[in-house]
Short mmCIF file of C-alpha atoms in Angstrom, two decimals:
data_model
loop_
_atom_site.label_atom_id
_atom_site.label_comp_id
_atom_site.label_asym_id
_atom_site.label_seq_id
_atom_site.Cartn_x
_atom_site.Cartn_y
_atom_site.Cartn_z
CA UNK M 1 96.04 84.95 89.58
CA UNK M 2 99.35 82.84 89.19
CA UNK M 3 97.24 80.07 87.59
CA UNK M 4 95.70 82.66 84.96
CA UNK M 5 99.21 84.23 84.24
CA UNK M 6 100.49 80.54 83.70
CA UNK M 7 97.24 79.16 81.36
CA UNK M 8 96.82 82.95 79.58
CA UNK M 9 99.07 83.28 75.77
CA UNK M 10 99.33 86.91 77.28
CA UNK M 11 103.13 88.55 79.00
CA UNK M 12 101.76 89.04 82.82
CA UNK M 13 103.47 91.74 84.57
CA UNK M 14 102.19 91.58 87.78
CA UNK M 15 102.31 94.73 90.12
CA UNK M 16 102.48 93.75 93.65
CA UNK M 17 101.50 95.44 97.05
CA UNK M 18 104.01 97.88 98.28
CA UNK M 19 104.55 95.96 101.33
CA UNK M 20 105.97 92.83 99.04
CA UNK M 21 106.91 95.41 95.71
CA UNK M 22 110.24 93.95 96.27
CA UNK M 23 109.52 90.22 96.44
CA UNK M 24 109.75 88.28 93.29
CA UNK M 25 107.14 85.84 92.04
CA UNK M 26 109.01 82.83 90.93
CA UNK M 27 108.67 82.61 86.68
CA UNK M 28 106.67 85.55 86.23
CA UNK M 29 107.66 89.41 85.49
CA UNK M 30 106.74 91.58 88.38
CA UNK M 31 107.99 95.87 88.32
CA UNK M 32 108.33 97.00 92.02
CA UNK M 33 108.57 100.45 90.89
CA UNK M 34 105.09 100.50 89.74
CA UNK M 35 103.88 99.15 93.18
CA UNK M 36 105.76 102.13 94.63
CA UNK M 37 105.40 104.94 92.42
CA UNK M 38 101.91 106.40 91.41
CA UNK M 39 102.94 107.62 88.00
CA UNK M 40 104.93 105.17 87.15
CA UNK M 41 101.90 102.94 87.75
CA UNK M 42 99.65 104.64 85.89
CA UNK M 43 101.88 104.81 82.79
CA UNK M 44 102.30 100.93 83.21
CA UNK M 45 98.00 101.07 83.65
CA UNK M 46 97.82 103.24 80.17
CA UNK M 47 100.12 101.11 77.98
CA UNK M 48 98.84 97.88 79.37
CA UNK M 49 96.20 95.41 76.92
CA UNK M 50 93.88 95.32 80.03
CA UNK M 51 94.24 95.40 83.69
CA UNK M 52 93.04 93.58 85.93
CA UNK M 53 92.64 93.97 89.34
CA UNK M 54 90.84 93.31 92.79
CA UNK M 55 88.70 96.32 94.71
CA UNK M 56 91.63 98.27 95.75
CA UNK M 57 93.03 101.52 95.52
CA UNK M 58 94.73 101.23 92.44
CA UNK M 59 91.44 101.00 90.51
CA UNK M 60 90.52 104.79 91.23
CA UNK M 61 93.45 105.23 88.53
CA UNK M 62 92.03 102.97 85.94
CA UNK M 63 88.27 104.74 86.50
CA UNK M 64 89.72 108.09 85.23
CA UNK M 65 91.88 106.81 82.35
CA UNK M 66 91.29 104.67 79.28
CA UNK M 67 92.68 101.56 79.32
CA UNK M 68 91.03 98.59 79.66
CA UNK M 69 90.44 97.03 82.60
CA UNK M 70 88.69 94.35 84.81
CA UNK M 71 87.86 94.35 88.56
CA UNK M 72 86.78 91.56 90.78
CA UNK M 73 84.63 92.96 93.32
CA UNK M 74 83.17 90.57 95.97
CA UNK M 75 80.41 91.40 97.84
CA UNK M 76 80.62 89.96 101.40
CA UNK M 77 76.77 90.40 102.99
CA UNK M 78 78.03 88.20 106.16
CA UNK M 79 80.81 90.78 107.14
CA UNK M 80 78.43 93.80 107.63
CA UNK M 81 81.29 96.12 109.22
CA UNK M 82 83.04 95.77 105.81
CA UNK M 83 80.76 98.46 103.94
CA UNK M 84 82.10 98.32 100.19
CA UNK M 85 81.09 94.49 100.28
CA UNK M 86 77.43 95.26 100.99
CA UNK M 87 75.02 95.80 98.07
CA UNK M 88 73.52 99.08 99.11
CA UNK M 89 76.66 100.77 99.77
CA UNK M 90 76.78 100.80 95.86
CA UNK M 91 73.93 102.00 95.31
CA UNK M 92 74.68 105.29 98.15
CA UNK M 93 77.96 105.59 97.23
CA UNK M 94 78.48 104.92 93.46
CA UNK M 95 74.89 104.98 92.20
CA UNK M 96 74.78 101.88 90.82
CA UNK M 97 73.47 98.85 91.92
CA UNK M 98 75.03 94.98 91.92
CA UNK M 99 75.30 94.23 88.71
CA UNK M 100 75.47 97.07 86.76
CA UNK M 101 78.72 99.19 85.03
CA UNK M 102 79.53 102.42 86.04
CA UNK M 103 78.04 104.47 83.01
CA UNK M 104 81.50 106.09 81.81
CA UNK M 105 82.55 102.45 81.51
CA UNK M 106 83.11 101.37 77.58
CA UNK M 107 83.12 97.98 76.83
CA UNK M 108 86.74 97.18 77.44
CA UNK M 109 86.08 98.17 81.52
CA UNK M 110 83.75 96.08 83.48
CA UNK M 111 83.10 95.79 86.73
CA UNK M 112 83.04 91.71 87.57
CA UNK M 113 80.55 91.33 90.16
CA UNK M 114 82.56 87.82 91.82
CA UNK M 115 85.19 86.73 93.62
CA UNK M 116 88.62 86.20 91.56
CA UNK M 117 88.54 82.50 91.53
CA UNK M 118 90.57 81.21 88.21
CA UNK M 119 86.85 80.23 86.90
CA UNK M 120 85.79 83.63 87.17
CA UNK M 121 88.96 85.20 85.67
CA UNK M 122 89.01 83.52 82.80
CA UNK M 123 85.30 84.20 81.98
CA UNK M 124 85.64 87.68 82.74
CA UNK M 125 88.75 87.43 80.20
CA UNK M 126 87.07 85.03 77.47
CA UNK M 127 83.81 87.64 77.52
CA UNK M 128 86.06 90.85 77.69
CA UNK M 129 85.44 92.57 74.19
CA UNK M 130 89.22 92.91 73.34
CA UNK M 131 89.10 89.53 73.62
CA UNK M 132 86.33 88.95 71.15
CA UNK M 133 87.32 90.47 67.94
CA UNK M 134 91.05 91.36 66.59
CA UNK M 135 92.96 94.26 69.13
CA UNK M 136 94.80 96.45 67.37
CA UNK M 137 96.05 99.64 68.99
CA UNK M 138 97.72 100.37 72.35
CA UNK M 139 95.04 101.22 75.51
CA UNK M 140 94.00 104.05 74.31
CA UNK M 141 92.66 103.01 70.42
#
């Protein structure tokens, strides 16, 4: 993630877990108050060019609001007690299967069906529509 702040032309705020809100990353913006404070996090989600995130709680906001967003969702087959990571709990649980986008998704939201290595980030980023054609607009537009 550091590496992809540091390479991307974009300003990186990066929200922390609560347990480390507090702790600074050295060179880059962080805002403890969003890792603290649900609606102060989802204001930060709404204004924000795109989100990105791991499979975490925070992404429940970003499924019910607008902005863009990406999230890196591993599946781990060889860790069978960890049930989001295996392929049919999608299917059972979310209706979709490995691969696919939640329907409500537009084109700026994507599910990215990896691991967040950089390679994967900045693929995910490169192929992100946003990223494709002139943004204009805040989240929302």
């Amino acid at each position: 993630w550091i590496a992809f702040a540091r390479n991307s032309k974009e300003d990186v705020i990066f929200v922390r877990d609560t347990c480390r809100a507090d702790e600074p990353l050295e060179g880059f913006e962080t805002n403890p108050r969003a890792a603290k404070e649900l609606l102060w996090r989802a204001a930060l989600m709404a204004e924000a060019k795109c989100n990105l995130m791991v499979a975490n709680g925070p992404i429940g906001l970003a499924y019910y609001m607008d902005p863009p967003w990406l999230k890196f969702s591993v599946l781990t087959p060889e860790t069978p007690d960890y049930r989001p990571g295996q392929p049919e709990w999608w299917t059972t649980k979310h209706g979709i299967s490995v691969g696919e986008q939640f329907p409500w998704c537009s084109p700026k939201q994507r599910i990215v069906w990896e691991k967040d290595t950089l390679p994967a980030i900045e693929k995910a980023w490169a192929e992100l529509e946003l990223n494709r054609a002139p943004w204009v607009g805040t989240a929302n537009g």
